[in-house]
PDB file of C-alpha atoms in Angstrom:
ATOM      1  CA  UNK A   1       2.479   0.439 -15.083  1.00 85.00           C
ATOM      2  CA  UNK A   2       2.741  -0.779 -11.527  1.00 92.00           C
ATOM      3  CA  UNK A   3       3.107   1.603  -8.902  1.00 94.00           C
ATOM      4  CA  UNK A   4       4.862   1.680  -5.425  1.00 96.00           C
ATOM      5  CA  UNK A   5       3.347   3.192  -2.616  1.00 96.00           C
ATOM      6  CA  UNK A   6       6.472   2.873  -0.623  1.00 94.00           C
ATOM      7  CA  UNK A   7       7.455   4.424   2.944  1.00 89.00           C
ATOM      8  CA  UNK A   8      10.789   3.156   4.853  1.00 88.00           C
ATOM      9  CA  UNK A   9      10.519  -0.336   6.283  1.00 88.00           C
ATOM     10  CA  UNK A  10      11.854  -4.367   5.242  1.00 94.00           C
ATOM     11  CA  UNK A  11       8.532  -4.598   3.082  1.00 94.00           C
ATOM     12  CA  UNK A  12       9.201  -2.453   1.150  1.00 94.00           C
ATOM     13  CA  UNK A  13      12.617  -2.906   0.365  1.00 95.00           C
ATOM     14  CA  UNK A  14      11.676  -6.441  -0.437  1.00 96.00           C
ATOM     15  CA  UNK A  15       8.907  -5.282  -3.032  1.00 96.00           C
ATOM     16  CA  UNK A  16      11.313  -2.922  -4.408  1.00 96.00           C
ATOM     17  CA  UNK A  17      14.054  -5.999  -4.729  1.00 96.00           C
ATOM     18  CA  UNK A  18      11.624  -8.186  -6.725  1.00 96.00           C
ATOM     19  CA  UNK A  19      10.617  -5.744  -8.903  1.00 95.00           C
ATOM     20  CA  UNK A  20      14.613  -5.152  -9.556  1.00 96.00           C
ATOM     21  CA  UNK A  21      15.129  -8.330  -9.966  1.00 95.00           C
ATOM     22  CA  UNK A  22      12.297  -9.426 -12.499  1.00 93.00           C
ATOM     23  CA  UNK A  23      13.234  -6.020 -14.321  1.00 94.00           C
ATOM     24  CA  UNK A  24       9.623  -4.833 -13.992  1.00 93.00           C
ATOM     25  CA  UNK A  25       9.299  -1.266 -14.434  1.00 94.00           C
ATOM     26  CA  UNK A  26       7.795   0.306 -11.838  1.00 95.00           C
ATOM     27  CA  UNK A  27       7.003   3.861 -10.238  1.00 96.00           C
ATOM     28  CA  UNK A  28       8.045   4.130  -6.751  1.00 96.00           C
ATOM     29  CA  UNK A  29       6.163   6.928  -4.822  1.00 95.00           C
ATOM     30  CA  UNK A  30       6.979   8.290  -1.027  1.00 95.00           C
ATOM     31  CA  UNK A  31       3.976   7.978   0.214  1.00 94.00           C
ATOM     32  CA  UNK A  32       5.088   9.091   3.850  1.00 91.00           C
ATOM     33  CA  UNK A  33       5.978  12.715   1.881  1.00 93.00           C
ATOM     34  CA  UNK A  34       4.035  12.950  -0.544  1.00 92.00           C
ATOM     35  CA  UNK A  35       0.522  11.278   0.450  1.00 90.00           C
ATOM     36  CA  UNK A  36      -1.558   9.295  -1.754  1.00 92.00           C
ATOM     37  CA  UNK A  37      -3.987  11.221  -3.839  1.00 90.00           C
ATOM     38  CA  UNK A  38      -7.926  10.267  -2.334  1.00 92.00           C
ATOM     39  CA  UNK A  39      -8.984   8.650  -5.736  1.00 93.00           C
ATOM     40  CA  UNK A  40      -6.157   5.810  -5.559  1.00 93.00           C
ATOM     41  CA  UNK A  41      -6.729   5.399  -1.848  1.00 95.00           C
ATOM     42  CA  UNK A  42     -10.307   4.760  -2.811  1.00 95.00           C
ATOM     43  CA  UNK A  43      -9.129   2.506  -5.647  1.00 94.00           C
ATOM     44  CA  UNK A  44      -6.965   0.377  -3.377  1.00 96.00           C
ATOM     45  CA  UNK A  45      -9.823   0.580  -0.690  1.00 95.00           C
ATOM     46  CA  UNK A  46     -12.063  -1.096  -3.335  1.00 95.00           C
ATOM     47  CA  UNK A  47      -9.463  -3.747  -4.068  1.00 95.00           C
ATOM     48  CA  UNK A  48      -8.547  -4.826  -0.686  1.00 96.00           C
ATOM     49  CA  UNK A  49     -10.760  -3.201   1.833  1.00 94.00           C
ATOM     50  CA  UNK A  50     -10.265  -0.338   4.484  1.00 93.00           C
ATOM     51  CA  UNK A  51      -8.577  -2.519   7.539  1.00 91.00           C
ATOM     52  CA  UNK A  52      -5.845  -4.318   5.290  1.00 94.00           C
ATOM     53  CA  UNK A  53      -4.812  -1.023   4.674  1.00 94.00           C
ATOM     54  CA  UNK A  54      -4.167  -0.093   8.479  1.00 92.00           C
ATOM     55  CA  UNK A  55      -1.312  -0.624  10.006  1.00 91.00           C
ATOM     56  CA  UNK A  56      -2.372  -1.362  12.991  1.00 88.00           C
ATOM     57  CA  UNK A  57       1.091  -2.491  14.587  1.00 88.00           C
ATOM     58  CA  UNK A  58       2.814   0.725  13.781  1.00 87.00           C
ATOM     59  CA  UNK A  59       3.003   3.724  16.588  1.00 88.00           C
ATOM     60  CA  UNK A  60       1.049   6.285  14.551  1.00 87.00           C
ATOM     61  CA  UNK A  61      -2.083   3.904  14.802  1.00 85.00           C
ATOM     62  CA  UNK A  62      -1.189   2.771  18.333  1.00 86.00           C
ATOM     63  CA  UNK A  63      -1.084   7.046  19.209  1.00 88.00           C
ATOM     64  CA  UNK A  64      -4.150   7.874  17.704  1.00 84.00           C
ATOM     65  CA  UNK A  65      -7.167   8.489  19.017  1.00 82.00           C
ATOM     66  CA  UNK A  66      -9.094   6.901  15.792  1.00 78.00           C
ATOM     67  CA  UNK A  67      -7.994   3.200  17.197  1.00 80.00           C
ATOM     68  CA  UNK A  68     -10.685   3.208  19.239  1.00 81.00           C
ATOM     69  CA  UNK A  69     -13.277   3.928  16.336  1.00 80.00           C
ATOM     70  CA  UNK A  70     -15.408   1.776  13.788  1.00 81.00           C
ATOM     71  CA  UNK A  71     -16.677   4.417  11.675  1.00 85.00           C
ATOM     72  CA  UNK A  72     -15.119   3.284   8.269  1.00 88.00           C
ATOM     73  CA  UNK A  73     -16.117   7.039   6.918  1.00 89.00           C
ATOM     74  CA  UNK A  74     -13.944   8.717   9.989  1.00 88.00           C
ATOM     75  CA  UNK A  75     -10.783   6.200   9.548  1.00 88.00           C
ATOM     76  CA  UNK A  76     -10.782   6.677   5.611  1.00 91.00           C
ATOM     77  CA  UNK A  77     -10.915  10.559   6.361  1.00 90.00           C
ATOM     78  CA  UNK A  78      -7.827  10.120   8.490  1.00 88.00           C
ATOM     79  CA  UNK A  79      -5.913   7.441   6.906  1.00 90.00           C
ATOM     80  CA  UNK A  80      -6.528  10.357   3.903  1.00 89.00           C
ATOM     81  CA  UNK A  81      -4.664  12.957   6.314  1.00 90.00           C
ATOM     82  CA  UNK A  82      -1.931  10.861   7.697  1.00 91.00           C
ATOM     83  CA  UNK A  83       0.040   8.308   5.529  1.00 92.00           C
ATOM     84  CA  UNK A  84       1.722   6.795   8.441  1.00 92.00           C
ATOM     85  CA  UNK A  85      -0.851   4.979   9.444  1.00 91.00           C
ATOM     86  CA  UNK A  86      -0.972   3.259   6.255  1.00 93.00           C
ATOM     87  CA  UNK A  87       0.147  -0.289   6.067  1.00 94.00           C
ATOM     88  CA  UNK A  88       3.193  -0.353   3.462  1.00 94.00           C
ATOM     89  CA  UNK A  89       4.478  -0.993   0.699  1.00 96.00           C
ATOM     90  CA  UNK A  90       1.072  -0.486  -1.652  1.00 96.00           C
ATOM     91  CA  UNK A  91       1.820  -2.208  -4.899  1.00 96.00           C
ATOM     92  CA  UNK A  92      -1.073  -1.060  -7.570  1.00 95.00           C
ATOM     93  CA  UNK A  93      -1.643  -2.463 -11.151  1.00 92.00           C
ATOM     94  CA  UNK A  94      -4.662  -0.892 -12.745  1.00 89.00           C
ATOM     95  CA  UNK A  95      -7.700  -1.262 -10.272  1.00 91.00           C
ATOM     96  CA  UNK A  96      -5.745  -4.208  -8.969  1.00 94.00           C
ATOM     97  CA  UNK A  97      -3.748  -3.682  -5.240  1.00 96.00           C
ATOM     98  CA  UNK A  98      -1.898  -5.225  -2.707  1.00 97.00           C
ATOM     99  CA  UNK A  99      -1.244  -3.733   0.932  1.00 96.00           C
ATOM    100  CA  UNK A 100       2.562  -5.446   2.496  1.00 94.00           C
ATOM    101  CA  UNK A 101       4.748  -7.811   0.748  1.00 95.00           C
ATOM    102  CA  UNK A 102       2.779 -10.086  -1.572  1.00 95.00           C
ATOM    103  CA  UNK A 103       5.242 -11.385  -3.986  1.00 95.00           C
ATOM    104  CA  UNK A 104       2.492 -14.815  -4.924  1.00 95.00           C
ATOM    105  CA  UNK A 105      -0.085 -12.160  -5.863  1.00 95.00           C
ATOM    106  CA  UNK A 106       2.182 -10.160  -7.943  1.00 94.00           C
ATOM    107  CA  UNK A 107       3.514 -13.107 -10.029  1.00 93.00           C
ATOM    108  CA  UNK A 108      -0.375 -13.778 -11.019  1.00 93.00           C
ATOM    109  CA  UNK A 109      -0.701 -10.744 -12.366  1.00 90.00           C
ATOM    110  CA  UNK A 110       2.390 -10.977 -14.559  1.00 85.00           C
ATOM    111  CA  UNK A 111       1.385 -14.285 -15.364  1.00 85.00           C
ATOM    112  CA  UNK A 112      -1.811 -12.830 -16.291  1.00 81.00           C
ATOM    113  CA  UNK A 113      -0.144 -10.035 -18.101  1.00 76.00           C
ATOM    114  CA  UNK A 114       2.168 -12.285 -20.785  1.00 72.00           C
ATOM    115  CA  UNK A 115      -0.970 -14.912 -21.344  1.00 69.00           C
TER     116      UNK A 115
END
């Protein structure tokens, strides 16, 4: 089952359209209310690394005080506390993730999927 880590933004509308549009089931979840549990932020660290998952455009990241640090311990920490300063939509597939709008990646793994 592939899950959305969705907030409010164009992304994620897109990801949500092509999804639709294939009729893929998926489960969307609010990230920006309800958080991300710290085992699937781990799992999507592990799959595409701690600064993909940054947004480091968005105000959140721009207002904190963490912008200025390297410590990947202290960012994963926050990123833990405050979902906005994820980089969204998350699209998860088993241990597999994407971080933004990634619509070559996803057809792979359904490729993948009906083989």
């Amino acid at each position: 089952m592939i899950q959305l880590y969705a907030g409010k933004g164009f992304d994620t509308q897109k990801a949500e359209r092509y999804f639709k549009e294939r009729r893929i089931p998926y489960q969307r979840v609010d990230v920006l209310r309800f958080g991300m549990g710290r085992r699937e932020m781990e799992s999507v660290r592990a799959a595409v690394g701690l600064q993909a998952m940054i947004d480091r455009e968005g105000k959140a990241f721009r207002e904190s005080p963490f912008r200025f640090s390297d410590d990947e311990a202290l960012l994963f920490a926050h990123l833990c506390e405050r979902p906005q300063l994820l980089r969204l939509p998350i699209v998860r597939d088993g241990r597999r993730a994407t971080v933004g709008y990634c619509p070559d990646v996803w057809e792979s793994w359904l490729k993948k999927q009906n083989e």
